[in-house]
XYZ file of N, CA and C in Angstrom:
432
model
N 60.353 -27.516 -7.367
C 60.680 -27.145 -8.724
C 61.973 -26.341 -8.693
N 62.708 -26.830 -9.956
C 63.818 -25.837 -9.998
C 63.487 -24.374 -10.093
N 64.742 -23.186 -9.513
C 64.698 -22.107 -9.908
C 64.780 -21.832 -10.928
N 65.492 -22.776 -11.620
C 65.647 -22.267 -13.245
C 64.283 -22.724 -14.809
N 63.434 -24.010 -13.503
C 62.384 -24.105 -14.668
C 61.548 -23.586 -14.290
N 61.349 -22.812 -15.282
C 59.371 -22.088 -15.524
C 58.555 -22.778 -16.657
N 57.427 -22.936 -15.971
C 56.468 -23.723 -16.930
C 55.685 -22.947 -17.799
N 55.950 -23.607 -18.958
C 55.027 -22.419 -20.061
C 54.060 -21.962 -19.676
N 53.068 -21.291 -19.451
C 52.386 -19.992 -19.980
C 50.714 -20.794 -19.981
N 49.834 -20.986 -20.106
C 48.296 -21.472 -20.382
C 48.201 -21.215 -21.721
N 48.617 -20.339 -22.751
C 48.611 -19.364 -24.162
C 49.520 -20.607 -24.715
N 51.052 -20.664 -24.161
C 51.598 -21.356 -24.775
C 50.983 -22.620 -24.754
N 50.551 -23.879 -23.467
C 50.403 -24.803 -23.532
C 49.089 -25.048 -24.763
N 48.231 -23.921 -24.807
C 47.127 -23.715 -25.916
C 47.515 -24.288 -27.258
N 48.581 -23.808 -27.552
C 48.825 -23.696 -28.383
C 50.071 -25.054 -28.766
N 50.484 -25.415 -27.986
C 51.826 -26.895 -28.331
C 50.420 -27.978 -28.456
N 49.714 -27.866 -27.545
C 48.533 -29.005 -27.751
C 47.615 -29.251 -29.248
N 47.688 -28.605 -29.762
C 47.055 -28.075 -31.538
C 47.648 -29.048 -32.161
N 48.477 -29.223 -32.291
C 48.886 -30.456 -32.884
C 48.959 -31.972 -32.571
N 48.809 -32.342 -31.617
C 48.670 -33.921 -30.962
C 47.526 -34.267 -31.161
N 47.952 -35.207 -31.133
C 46.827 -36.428 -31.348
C 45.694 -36.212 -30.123
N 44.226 -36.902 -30.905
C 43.286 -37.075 -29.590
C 43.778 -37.803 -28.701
N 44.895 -38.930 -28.711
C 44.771 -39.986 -27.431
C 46.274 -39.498 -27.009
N 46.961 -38.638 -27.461
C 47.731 -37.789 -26.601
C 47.490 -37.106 -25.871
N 46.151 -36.368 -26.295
C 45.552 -35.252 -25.822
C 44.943 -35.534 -24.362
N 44.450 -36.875 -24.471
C 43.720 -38.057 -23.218
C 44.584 -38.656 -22.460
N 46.241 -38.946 -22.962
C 47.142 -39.090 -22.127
C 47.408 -38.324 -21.299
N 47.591 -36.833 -21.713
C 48.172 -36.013 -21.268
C 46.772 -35.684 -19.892
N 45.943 -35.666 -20.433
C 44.949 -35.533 -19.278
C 44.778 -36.923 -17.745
N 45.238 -37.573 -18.410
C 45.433 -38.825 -17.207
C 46.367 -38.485 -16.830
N 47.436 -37.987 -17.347
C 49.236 -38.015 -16.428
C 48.640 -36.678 -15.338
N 48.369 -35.499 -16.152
C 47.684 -34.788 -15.013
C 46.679 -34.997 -13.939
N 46.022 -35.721 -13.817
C 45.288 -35.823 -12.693
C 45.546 -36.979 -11.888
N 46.487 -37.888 -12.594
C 47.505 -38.559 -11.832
C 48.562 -37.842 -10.645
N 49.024 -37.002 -11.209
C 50.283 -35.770 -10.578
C 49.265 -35.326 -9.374
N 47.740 -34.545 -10.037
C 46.946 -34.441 -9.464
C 46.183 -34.646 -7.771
N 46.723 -36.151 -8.158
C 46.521 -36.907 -7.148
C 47.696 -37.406 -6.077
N 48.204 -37.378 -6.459
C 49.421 -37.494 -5.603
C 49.834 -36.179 -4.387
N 49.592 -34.972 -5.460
C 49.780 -33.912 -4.738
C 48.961 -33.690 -3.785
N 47.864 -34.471 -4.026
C 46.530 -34.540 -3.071
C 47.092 -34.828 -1.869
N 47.512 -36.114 -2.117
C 47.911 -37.267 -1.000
C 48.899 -36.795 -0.451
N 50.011 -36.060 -1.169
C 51.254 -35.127 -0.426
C 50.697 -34.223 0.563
N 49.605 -33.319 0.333
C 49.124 -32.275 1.227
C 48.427 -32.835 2.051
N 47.412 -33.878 2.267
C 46.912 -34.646 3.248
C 47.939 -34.949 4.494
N 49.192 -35.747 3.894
C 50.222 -36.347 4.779
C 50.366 -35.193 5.386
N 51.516 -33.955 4.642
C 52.046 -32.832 5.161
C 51.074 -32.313 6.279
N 49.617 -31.648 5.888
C 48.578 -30.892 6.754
C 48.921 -32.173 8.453
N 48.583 -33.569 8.059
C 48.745 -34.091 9.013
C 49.661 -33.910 10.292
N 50.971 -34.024 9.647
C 52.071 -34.126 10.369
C 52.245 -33.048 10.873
N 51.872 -31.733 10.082
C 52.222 -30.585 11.280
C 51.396 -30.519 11.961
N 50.048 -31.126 12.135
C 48.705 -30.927 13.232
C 49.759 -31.543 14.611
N 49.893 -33.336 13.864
C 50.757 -33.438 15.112
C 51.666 -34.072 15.585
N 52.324 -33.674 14.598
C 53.960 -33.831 14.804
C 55.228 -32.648 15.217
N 54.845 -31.900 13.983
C 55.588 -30.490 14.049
C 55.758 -29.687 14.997
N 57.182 -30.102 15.573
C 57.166 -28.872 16.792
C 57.684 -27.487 16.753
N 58.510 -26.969 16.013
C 58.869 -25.419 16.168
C 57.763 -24.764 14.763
N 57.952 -23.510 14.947
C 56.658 -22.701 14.615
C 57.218 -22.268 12.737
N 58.587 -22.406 13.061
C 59.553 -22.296 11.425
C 59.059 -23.467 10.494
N 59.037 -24.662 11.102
C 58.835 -25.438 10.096
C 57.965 -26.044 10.025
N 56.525 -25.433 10.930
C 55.278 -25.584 10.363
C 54.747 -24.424 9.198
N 55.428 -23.433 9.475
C 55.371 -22.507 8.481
C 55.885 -22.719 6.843
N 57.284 -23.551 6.849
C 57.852 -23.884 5.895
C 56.972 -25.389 5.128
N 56.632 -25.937 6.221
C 55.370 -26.794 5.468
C 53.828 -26.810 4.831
N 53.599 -25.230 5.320
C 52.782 -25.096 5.188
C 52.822 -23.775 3.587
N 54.288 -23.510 3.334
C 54.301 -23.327 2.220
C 54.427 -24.131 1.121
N 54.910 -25.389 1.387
C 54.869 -26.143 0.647
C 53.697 -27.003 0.026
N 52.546 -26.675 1.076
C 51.311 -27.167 1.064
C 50.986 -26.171 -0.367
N 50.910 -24.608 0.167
C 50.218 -24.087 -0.528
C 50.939 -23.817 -2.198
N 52.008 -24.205 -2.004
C 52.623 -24.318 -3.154
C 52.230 -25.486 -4.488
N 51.890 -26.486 -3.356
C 51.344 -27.699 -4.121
C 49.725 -27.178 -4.801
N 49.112 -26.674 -4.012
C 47.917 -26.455 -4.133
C 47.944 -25.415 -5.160
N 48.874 -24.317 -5.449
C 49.017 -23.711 -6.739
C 49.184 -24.454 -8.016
N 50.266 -25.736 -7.710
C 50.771 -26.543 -9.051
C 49.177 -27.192 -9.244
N 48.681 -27.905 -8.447
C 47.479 -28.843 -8.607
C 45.942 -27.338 -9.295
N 46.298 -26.131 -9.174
C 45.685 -24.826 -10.018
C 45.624 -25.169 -11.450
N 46.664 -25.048 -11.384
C 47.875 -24.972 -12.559
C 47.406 -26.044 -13.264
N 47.488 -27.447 -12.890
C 47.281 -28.563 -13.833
C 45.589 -28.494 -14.199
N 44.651 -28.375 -13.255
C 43.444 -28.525 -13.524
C 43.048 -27.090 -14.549
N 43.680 -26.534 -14.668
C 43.670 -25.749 -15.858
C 43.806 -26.085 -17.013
N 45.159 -26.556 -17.053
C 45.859 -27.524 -18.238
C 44.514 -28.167 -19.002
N 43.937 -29.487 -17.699
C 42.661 -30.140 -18.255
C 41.667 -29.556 -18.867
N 41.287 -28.570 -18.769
C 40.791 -27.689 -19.062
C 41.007 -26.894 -20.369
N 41.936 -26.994 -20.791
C 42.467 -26.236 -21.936
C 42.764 -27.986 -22.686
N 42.978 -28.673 -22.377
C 42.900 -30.238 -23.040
C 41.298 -30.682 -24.015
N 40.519 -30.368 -22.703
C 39.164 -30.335 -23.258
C 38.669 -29.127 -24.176
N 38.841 -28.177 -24.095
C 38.922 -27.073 -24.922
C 39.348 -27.447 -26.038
N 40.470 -27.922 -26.301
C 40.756 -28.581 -27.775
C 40.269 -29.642 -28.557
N 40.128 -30.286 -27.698
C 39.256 -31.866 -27.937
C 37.717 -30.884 -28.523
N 37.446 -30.304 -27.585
C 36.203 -29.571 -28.446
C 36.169 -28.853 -29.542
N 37.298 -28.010 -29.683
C 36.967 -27.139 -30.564
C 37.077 -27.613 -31.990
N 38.109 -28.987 -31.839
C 38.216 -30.311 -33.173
C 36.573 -30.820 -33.697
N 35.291 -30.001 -32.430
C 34.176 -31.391 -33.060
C 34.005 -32.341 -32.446
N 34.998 -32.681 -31.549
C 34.893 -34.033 -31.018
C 34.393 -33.624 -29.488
N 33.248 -34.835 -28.690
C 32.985 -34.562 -27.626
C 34.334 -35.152 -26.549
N 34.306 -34.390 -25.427
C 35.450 -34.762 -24.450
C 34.686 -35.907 -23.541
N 35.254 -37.299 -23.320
C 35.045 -38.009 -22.855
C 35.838 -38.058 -21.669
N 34.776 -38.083 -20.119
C 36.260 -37.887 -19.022
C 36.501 -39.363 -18.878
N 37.292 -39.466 -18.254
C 38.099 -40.599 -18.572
C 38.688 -40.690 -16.846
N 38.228 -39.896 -16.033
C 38.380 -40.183 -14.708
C 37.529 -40.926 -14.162
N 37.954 -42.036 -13.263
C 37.599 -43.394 -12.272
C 36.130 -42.536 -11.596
N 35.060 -43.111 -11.630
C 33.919 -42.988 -10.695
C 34.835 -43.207 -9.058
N 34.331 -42.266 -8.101
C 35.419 -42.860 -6.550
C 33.680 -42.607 -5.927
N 34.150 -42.916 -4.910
C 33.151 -43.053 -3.330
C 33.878 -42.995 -2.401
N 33.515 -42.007 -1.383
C 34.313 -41.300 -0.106
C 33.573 -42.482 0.877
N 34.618 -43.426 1.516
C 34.326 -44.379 2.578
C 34.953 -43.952 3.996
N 34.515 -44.147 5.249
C 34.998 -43.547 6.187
C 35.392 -44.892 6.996
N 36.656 -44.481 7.223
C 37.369 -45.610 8.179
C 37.605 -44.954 9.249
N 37.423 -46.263 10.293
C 37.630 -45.567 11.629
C 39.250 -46.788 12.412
N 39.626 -46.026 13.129
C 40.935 -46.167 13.619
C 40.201 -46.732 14.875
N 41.115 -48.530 15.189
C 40.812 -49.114 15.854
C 41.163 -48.113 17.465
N 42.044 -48.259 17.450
C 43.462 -47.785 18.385
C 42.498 -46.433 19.065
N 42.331 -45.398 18.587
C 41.939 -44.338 19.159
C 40.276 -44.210 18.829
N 39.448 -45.072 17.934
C 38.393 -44.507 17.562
C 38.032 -43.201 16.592
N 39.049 -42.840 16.161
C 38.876 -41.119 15.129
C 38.784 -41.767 13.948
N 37.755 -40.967 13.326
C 37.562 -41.718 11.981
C 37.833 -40.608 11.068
N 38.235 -41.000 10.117
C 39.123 -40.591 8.408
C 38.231 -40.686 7.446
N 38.111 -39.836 6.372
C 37.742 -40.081 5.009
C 38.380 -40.449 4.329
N 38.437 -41.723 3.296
C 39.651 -41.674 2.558
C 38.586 -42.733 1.409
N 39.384 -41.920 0.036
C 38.669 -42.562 -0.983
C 38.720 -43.703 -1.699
N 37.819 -44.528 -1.782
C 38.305 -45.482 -2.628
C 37.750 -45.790 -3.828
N 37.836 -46.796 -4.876
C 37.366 -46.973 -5.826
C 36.349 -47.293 -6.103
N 34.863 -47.086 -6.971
C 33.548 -47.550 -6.658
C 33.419 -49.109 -7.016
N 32.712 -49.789 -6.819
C 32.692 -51.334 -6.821
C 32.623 -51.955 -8.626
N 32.298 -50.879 -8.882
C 31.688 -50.720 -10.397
C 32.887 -50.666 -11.314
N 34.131 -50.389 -11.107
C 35.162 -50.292 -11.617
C 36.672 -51.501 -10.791
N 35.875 -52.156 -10.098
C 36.829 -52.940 -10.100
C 37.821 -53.755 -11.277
N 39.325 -53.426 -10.846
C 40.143 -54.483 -11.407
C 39.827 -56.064 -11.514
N 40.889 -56.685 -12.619
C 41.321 -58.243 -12.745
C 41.553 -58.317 -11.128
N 40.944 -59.645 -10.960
C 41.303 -60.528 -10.063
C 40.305 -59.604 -8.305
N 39.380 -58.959 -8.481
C 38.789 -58.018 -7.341
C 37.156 -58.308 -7.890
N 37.317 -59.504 -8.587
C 35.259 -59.431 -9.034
C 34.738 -60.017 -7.960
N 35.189 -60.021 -6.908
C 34.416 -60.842 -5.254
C 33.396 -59.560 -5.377
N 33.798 -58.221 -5.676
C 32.983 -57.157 -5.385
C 31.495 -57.458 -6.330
N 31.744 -58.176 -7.285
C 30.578 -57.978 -8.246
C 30.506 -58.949 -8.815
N 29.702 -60.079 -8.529
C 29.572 -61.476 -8.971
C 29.181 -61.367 -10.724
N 29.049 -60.352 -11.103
C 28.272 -60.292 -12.764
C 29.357 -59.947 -13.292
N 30.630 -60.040 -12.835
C 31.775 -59.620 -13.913
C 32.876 -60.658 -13.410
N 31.937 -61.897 -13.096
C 33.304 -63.245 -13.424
C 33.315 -64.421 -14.474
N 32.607 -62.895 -15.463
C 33.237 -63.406 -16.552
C 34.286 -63.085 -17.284
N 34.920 -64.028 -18.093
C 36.193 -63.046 -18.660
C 35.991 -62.083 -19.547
N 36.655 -60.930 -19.647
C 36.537 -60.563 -21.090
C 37.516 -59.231 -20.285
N 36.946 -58.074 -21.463
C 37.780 -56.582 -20.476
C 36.551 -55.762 -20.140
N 37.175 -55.172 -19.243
C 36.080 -54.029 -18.360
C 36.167 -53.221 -18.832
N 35.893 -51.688 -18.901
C 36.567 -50.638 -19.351
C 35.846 -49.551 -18.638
């Protein structure tokens, strides 16, 4: 992040959100846990590479601020959601999450045998053109 941007406030974001729409309100909650996720996947890689890659002690340190830096922004946003749903409620309306069902599958690495967690999508939410997973949805229509 730039030095020069600071991100509004939790009070302020409270308050710019009051006016948008519900399916802004649901956008804005997908773009976040999109970002969400990424930052995930950024700190996974990073933690990795300094286990064992990183050789001087400076720039496991410097990565490892960057870790925890991420892990503040990814604070930061799941707050946001949080104050998203807060509004969606306080309109009357129930908050519908709108995040993917996942299932933690463990793969194992031919090469060395060490096995990984890594998540994938539940069978139940498969995409167009992936219904091999679930013979009761080759039919056409939309999933949702």
């Amino acid at each position: 992040m730039s030095a020069e941007s600071i991100p509004i406030t939790p009070a302020m974001f409270a308050e710019a959100i009051q006016e948008l729409s519900l399916s802004i309100l649901y956008a804005k909650a997908s773009e976040l846990r999109n970002s969400i996720a990424h930052l995930q996947r950024s700190n996974a890689e990073l933690e990795t590479f300094v286990q064992e890659s990183c050789d001087s002690a400076e720039d496991k340190r410097e990565l490892e601020d960057y870790i925890t830096e991420n892990k503040g922004v990814m604070t930061s946003m799941t707050e946001r959601i949080a104050l998203l749903k807060a509004e969606v409620e306080r309109r009357g309306q129930q908050w519908i999450e709108t995040e993917e069902k996942r299932t933690e599958v463990t793969v194992v690495n031919g090469t060395n045998g060490a096995s990984a967690s890594t998540v994938q999508p539940d069978a139940s939410i498969v995409g167009e053109g992936q219904n091999e997973a679930r013979p009761d949805l080759d039919q056409e229509g939309v999933y949702l």
